[in-house]
CSV table of C-alpha atoms and ligand atoms in Angstrom, one decimal:
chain,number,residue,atom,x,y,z
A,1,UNK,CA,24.4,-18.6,14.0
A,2,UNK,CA,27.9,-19.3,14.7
A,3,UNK,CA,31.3,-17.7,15.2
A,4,UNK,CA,31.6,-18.2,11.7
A,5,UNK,CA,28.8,-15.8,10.8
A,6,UNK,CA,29.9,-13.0,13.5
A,7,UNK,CA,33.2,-13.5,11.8
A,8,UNK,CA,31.8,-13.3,8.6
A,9,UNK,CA,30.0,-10.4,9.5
A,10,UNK,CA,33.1,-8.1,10.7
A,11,UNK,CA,34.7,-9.3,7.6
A,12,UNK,CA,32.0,-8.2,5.0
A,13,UNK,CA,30.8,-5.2,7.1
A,14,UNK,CA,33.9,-3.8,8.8
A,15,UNK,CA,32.8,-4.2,12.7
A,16,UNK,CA,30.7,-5.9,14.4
A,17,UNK,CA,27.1,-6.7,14.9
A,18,UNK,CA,24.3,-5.9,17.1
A,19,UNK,CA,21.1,-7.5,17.2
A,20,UNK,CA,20.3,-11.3,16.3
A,21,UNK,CA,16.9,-11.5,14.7
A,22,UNK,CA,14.6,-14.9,13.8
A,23,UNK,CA,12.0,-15.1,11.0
A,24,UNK,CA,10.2,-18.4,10.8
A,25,UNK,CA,9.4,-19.9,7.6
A,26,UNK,CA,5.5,-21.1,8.0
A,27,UNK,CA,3.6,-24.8,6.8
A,28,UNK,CA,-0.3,-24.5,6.4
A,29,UNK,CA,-1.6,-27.7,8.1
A,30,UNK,CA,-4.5,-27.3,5.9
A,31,UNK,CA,-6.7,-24.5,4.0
A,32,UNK,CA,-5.4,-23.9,1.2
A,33,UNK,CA,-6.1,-21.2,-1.5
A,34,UNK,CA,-8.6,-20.2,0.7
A,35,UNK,CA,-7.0,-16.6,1.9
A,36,UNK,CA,-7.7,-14.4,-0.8
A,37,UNK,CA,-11.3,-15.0,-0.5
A,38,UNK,CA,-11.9,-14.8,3.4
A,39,UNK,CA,-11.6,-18.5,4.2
A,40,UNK,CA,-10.0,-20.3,7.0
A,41,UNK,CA,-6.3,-21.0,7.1
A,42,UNK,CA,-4.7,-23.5,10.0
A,43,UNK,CA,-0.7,-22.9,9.6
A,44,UNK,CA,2.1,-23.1,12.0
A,45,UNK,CA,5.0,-21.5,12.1
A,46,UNK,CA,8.5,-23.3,11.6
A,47,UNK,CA,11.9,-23.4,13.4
A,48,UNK,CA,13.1,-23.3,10.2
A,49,UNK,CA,13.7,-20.2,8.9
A,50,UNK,CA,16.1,-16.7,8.4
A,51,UNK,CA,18.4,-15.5,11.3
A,52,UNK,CA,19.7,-12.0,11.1
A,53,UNK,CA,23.0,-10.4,12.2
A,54,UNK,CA,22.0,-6.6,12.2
A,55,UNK,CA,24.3,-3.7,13.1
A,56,UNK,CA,21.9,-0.2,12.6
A,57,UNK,CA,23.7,2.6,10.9
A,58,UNK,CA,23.8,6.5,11.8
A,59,UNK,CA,23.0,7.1,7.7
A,60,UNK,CA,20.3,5.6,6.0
A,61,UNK,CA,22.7,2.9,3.9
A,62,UNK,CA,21.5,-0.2,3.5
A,63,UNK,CA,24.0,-3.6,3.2
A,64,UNK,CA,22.5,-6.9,2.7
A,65,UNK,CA,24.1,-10.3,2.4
A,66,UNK,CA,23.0,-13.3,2.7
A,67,UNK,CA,24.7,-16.7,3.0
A,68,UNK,CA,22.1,-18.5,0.2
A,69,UNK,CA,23.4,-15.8,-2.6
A,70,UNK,CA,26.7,-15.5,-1.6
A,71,UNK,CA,27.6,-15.1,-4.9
A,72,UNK,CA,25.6,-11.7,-5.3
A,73,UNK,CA,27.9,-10.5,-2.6
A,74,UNK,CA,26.5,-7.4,-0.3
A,75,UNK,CA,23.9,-6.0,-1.8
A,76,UNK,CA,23.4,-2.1,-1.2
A,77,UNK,CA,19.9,-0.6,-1.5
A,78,UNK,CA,19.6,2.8,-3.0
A,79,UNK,CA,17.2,4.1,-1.0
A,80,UNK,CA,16.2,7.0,-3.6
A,81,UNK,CA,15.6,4.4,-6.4
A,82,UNK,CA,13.4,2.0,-5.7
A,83,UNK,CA,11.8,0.5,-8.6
A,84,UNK,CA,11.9,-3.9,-9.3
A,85,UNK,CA,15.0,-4.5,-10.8
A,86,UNK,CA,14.8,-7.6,-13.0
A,87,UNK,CA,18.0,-10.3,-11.7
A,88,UNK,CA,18.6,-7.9,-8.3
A,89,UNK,CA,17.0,-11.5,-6.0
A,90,UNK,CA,16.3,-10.8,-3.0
A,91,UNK,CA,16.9,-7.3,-3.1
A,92,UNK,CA,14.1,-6.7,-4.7
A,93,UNK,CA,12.2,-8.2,-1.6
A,94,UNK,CA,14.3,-5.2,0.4
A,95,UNK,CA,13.4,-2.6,-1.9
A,96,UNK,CA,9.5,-3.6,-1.8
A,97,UNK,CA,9.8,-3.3,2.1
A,98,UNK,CA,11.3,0.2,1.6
A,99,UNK,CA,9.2,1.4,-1.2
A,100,UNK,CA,6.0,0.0,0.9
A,101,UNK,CA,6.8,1.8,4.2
A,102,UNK,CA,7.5,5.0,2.2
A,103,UNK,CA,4.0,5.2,0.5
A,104,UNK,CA,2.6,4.6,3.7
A,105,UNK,CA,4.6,7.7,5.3
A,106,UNK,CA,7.1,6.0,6.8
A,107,UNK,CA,10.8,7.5,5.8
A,108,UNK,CA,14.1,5.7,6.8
A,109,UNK,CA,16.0,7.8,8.9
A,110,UNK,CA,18.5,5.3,9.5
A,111,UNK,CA,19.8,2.3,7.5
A,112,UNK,CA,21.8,-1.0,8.7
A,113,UNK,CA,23.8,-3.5,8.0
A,114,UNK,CA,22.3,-7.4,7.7
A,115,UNK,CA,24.0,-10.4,7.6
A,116,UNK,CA,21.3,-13.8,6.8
A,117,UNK,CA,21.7,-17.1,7.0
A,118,UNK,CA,18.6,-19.3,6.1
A,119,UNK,CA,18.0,-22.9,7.8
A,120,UNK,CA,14.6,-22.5,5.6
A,121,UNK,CA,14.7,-23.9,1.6
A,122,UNK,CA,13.8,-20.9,-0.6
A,123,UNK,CA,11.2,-21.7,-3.6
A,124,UNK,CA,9.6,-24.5,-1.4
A,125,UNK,CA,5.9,-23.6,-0.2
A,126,UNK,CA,7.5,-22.5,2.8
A,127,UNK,CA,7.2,-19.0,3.2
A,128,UNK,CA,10.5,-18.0,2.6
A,129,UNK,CA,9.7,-14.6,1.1
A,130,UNK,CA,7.6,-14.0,4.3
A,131,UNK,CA,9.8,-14.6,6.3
A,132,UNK,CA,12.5,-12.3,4.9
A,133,UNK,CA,9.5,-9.4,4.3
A,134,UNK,CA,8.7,-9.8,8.3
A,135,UNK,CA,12.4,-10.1,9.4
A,136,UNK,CA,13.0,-6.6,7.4
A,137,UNK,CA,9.8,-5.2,8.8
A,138,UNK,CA,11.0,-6.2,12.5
A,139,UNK,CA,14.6,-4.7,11.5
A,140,UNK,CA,13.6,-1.6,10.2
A,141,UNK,CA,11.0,-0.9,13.0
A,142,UNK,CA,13.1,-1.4,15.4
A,143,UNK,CA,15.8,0.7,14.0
A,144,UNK,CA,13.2,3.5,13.5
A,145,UNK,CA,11.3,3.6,16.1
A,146,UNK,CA,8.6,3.5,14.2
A,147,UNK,CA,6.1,1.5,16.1
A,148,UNK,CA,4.6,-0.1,13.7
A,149,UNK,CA,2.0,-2.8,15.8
A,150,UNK,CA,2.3,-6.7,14.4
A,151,UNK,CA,-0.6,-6.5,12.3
A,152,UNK,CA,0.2,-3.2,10.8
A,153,UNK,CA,3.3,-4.9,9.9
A,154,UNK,CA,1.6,-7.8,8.1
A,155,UNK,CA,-0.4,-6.2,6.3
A,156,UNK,CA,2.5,-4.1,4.9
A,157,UNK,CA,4.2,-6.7,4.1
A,158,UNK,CA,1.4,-8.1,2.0
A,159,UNK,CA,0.9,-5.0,0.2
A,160,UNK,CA,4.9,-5.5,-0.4
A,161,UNK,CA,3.4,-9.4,-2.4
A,162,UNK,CA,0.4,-7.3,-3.9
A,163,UNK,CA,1.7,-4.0,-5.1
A,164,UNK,CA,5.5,-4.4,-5.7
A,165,UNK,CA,5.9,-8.4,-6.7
A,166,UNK,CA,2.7,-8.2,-8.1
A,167,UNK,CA,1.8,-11.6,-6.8
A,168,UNK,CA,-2.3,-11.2,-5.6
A,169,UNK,CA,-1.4,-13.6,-2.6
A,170,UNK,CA,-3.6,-13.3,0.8
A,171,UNK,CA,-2.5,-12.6,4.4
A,172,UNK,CA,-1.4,-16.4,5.3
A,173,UNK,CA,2.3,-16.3,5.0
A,174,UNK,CA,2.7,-12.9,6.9
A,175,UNK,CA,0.1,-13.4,9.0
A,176,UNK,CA,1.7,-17.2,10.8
A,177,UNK,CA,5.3,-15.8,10.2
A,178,UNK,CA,4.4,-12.9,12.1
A,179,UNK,CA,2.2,-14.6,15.0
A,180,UNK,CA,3.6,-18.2,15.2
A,181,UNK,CA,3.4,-19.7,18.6
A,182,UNK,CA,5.7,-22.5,19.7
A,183,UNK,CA,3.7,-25.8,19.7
A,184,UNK,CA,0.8,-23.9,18.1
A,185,UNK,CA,-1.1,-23.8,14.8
A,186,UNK,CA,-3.0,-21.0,13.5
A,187,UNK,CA,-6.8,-21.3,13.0
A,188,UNK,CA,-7.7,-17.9,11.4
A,189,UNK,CA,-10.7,-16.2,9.7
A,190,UNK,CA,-8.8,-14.6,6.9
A,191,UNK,CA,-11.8,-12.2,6.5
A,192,UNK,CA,-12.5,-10.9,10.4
A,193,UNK,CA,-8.9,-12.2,10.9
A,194,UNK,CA,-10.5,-13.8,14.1
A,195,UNK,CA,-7.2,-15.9,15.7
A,196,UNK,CA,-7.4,-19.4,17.7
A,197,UNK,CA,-4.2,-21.0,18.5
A,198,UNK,CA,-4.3,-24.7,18.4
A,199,UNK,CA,-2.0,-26.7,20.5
A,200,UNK,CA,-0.1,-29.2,18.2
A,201,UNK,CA,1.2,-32.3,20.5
A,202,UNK,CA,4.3,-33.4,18.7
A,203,UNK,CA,4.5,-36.6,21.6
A,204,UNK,CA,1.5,-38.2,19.1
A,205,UNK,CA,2.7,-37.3,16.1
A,206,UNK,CA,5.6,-36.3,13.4
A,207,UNK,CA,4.7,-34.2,10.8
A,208,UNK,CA,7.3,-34.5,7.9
A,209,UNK,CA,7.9,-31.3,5.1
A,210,UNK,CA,9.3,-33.0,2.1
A,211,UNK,CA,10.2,-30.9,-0.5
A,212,UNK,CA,10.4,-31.5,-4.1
A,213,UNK,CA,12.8,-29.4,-5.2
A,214,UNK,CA,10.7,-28.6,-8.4
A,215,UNK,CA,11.5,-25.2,-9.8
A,216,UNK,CA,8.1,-23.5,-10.1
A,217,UNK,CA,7.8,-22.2,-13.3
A,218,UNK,CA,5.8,-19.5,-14.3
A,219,UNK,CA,4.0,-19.7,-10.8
A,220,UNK,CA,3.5,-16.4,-10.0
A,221,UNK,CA,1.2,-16.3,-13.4
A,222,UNK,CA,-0.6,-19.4,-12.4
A,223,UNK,CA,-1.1,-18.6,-8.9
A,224,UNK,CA,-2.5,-15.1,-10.1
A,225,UNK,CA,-4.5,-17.1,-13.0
A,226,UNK,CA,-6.3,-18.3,-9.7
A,227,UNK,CA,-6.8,-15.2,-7.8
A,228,UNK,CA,-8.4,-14.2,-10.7
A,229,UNK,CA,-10.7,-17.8,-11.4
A,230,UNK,CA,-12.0,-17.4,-7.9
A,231,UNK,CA,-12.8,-13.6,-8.1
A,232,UNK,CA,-14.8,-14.2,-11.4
A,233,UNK,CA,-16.6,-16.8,-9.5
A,234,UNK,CA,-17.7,-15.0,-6.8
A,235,UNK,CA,-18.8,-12.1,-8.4
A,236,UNK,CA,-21.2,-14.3,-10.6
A,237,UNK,CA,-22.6,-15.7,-7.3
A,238,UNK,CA,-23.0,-12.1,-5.8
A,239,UNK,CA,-25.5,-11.9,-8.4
A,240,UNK,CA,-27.7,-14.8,-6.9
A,241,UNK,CA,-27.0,-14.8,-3.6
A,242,UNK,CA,-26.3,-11.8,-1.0
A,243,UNK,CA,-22.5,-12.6,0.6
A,244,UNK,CA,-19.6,-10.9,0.7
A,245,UNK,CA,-17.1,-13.2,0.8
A,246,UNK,CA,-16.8,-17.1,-0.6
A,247,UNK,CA,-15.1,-17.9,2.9
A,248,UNK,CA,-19.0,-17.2,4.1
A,249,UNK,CA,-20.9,-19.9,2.4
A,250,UNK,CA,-21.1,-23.2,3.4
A,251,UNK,CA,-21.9,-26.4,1.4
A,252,UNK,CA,-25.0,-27.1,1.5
A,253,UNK,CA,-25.7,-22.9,-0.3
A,254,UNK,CA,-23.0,-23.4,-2.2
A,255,UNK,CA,-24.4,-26.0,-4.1
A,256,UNK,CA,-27.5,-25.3,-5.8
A,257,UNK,CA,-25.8,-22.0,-6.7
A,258,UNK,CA,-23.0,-23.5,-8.4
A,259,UNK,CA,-24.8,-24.6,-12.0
A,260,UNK,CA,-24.7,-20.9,-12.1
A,261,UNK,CA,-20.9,-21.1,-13.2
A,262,UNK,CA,-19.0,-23.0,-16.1
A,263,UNK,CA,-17.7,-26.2,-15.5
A,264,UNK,CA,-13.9,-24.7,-14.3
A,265,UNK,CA,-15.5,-22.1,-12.5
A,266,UNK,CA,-17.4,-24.8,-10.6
A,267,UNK,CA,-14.6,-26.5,-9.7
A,268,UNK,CA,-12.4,-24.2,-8.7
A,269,UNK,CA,-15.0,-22.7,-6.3
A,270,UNK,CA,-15.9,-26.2,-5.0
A,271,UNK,CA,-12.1,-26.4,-3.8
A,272,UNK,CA,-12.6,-23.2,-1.8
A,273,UNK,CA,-15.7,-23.8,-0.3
A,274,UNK,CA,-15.0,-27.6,0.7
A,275,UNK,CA,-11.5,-26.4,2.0
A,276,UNK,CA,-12.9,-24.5,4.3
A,277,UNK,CA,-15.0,-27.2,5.8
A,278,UNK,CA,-12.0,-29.1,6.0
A,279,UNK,CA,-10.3,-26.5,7.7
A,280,UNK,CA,-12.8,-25.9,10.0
A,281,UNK,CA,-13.4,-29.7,10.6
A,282,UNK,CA,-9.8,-30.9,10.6
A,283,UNK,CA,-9.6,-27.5,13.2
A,284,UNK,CA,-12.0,-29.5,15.4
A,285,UNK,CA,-10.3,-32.7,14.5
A,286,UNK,CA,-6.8,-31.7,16.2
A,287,UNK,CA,-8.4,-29.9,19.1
A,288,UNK,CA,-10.3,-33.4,19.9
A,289,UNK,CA,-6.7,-35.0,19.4
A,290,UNK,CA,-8.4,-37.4,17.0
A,291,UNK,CA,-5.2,-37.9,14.5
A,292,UNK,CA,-7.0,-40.1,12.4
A,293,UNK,CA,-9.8,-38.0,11.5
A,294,UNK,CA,-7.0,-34.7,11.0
A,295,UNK,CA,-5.0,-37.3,8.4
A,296,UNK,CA,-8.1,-37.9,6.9
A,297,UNK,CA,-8.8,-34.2,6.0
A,298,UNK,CA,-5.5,-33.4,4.7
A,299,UNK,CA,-5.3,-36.2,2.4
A,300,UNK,CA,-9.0,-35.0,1.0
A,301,UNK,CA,-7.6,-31.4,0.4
A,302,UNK,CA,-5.0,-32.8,-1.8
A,303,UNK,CA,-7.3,-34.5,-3.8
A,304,UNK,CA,-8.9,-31.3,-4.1
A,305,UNK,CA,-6.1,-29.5,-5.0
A,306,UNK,CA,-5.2,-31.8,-7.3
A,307,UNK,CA,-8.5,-32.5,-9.1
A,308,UNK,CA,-10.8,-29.2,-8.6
A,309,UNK,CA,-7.9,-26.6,-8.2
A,310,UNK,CA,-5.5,-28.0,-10.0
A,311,UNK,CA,-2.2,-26.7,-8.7
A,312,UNK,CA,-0.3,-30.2,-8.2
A,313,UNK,CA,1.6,-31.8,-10.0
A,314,UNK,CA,3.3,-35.2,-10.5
A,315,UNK,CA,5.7,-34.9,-8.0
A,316,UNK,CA,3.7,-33.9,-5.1
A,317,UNK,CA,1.1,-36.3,-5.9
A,318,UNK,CA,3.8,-39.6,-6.1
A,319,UNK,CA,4.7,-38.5,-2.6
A,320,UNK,CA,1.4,-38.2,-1.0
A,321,UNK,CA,0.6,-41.9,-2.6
A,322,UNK,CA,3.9,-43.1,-1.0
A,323,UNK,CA,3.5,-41.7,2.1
A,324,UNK,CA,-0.3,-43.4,2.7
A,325,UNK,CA,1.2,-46.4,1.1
A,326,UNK,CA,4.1,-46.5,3.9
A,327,UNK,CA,1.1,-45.6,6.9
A,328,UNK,CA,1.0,-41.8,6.6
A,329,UNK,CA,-2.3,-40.9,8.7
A,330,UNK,CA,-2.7,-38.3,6.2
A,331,UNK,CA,-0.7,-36.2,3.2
A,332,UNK,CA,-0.6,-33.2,1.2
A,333,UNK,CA,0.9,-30.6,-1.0
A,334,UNK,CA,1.0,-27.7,0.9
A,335,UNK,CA,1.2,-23.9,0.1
A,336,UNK,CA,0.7,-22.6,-3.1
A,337,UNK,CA,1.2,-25.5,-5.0
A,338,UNK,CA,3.0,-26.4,-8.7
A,339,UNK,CA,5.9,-28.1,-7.1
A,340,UNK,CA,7.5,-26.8,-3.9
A,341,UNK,CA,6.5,-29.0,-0.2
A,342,UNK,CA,4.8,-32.2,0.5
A,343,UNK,CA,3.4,-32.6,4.1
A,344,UNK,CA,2.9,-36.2,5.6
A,345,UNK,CA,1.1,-36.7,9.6
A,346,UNK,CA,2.3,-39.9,11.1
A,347,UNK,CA,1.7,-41.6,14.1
A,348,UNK,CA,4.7,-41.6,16.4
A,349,UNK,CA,4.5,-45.5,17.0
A,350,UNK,CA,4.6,-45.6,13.3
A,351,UNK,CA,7.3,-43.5,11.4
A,352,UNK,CA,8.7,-45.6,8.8
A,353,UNK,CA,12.3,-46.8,10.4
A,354,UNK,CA,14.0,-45.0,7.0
A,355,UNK,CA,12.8,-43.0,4.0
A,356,UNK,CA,15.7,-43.8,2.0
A,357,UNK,CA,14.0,-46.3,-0.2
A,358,UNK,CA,11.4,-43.5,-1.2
A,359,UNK,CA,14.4,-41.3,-1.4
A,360,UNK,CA,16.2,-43.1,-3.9
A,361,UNK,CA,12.8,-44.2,-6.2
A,362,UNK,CA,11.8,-40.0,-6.3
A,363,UNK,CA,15.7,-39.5,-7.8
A,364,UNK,CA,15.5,-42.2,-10.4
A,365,UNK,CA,11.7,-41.2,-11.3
A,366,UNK,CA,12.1,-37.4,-11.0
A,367,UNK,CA,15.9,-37.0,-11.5
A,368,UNK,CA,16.1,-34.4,-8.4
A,369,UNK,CA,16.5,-35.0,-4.8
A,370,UNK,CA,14.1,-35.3,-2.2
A,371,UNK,CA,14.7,-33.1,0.6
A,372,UNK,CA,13.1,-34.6,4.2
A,373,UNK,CA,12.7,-32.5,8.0
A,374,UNK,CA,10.8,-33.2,10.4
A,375,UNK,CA,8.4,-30.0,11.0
A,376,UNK,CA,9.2,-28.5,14.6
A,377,UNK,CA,7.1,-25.6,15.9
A,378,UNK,CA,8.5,-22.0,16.4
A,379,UNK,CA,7.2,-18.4,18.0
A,380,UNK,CA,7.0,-15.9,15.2
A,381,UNK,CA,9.7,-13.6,13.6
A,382,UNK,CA,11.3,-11.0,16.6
A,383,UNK,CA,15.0,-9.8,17.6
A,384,UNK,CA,16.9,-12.8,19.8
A,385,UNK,CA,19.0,-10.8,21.8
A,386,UNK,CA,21.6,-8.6,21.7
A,387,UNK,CA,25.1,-10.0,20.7
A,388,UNK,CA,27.4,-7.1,21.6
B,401,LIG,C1,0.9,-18.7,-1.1
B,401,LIG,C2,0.3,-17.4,-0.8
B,401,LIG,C3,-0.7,-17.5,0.3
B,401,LIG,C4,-1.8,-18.6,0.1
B,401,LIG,C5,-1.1,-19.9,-0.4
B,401,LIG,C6,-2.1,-20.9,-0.9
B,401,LIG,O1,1.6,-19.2,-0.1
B,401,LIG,O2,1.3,-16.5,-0.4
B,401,LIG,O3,-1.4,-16.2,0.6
B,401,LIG,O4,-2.7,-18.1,-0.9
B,401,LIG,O5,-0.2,-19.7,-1.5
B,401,LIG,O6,-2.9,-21.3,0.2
């Protein structure tokens, strides 16, 4: 945030602002698909993400703008109408915050005005409609008083995914976005919610995000196509087996129970319950700083992804074979998949002097750019300070 913005602000608003807010955008080291049936989960928050310019208001109007969209303008929220409205963007991600907190008893009594600029690609596997769902759950609590606690606040906001978007996504997003800890990762049990941050030494190694840039078509469908595959599954192995979640079994159970299931049930339930033994051993991997083994697991989860789960696609997959072929320790597509972020581990020592070569070989092949950061760690979504 700049003069720029302030400016910007006073210009679009008609005085100035407040509060400075930051919402990270989040990358899942590993564990993937496993949250919506209590499985691990190791992300980390970003110090990419959504700043906010906020100014509260004494009535309950609500002005949003933001610097990705400027061509929607401000956006104001009718607080009284609050059903999706097909083409209204982000706004809609507002209005599922609002409509959330009021079936849950909570009633704006005062509104504000919001000024975002995002350093964090939208539509990437990166979290970016967490990150706007907690930096609006931070705003509005804080302009409230309502005191909602951090988890009470995550768990809205995924009810804001389930219930309003209608996307049947699990508590990852949310969850790191909302308890990211600088030079951390997240280890959680997405069924007891259990918590271990794991220290992620960024001296060893450089963890790139590369981002495809592939619109994801029809993902939502896909991703809920999933959701459903998995729930099928486990209700089939309920009947043979007393569990209550897949995230429970290991292996070596899962096994002889799985000729119980069609062929892409079976798979899709072997991704699960090896990804969590991934997660749980690449968990073990990082805490023993054993970089090789970590690289090792990712790059096995893609395959996984890619050949049980099936939510790759030929983009992510040319980039994880380039990156082991230029000495990546380890590579993957990471969030929900069907286009969006590639993740690559190298060792310090050995980050390729350029990436321009692979750069210029993903345009001609793909005909889109290839967008590369380096991942830096950041502490979960909360105000700045004051700017006034
Ligand atoms: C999306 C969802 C998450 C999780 C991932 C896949 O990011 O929002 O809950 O399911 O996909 O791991």
């Amino acid at each position: 945030m700049n003069q720029n913005d302030y400016a910007t602000f006073e210009k679009l608003f008609g005085h100035k602002p407040h509060h400075i807010y930051f919402s990270p955008g989040r990358v899942n080291l590993i564990g993937e698909h496993t949250d919506y049936s209590g499985g691990y989960v190791f992300p980390m928050a970003l110090s990419l993400g959504i700043f906010g310019l906020v100014r509260k208001r004494k009535d309950n109007v609500i002005r949003v703008y933001s610097t990705d969209f400027s061509n929607l303008g401000v956006l104001e929220i009718d607080i009284e109408t609050l059903a999706y409205k097909p083409g209204f963007s982000f706004g809609n991600y507002v209005q599922g915050v609002l409509y959330i907190l009021k079936t849950a008893g909570y009633n704006l009594n005062y509104g504000f005005d919001l000024y975002m600029h995002a350093t964090l690609p939208t539509s990437a596997g990166l979290s970016s409609s967490a990150a706007l769902e907690m930096l609006l759950f931070e705003i509005i609590n804080d302009t409230n008083g309502f005191n909602l606690g951090p988890l009470d606040k995550v768990k809205l906001a995924k009810r804001v995914e389930n219930e309003y978007m209608d996307v049947a996504s699990g508590i990852m997003d949310q969850y790191a976005v909302q308890f990211g800890k600088k030079d951390h990762a997240l280890f959680l049990n997405t069924h007891t919610l259990k918590l271990d941050y794991a220290p992620v030494d960024f001296n060893k190694m450089t963890l790139f995000l590369m981002n495809t840039n592939k619109r994801r078509n029809l993902e939502e469908s896909d991703y809920n196509e999933r959701f459903n595959a998995v729930k099928t599954g486990t209700e089939i192995l309920q009947k043979y087996h007393d569990f209550t979640v897949l995230g429970e079994l290991d292996l070596a159970v899962f096994k002889p129970l799985m000729n119980h299931l069609n062929p892409q049930l079976k798979k899709r339930l072997r991704h699960v319950v090896s990804e969590n033994a991934r997660t749980k051993q690449a968990f073990d991997a990082l805490q023993n700083n054993d970089l090789m083994a970590f690289g090792k697991f990712m790059t096995a989860s893609h395959m996984s992804l890619r050949d049980d789960f099936e939510v790759s696609c030929e983009e992510l997959d040319f980039l994880v074979e380039a990156n082991l072929e230029l000495g990546a320790l380890g590579a993957r597509m990471t969030g929900a998949g069907f286009g969006g972020t590639m993740i690559a581990i190298y060792e310090k020592d050995h980050v390729p002097a350029s990436f321009e070569t692979l750069k210029k070989a993903y345009q001609k092949k793909f005909d889109k750019p290839l967008d590369i950061y380096t991942a830096k760690s950041a502490d979960g979504a909360k105000k700045i300070k004051g700017v006034a």
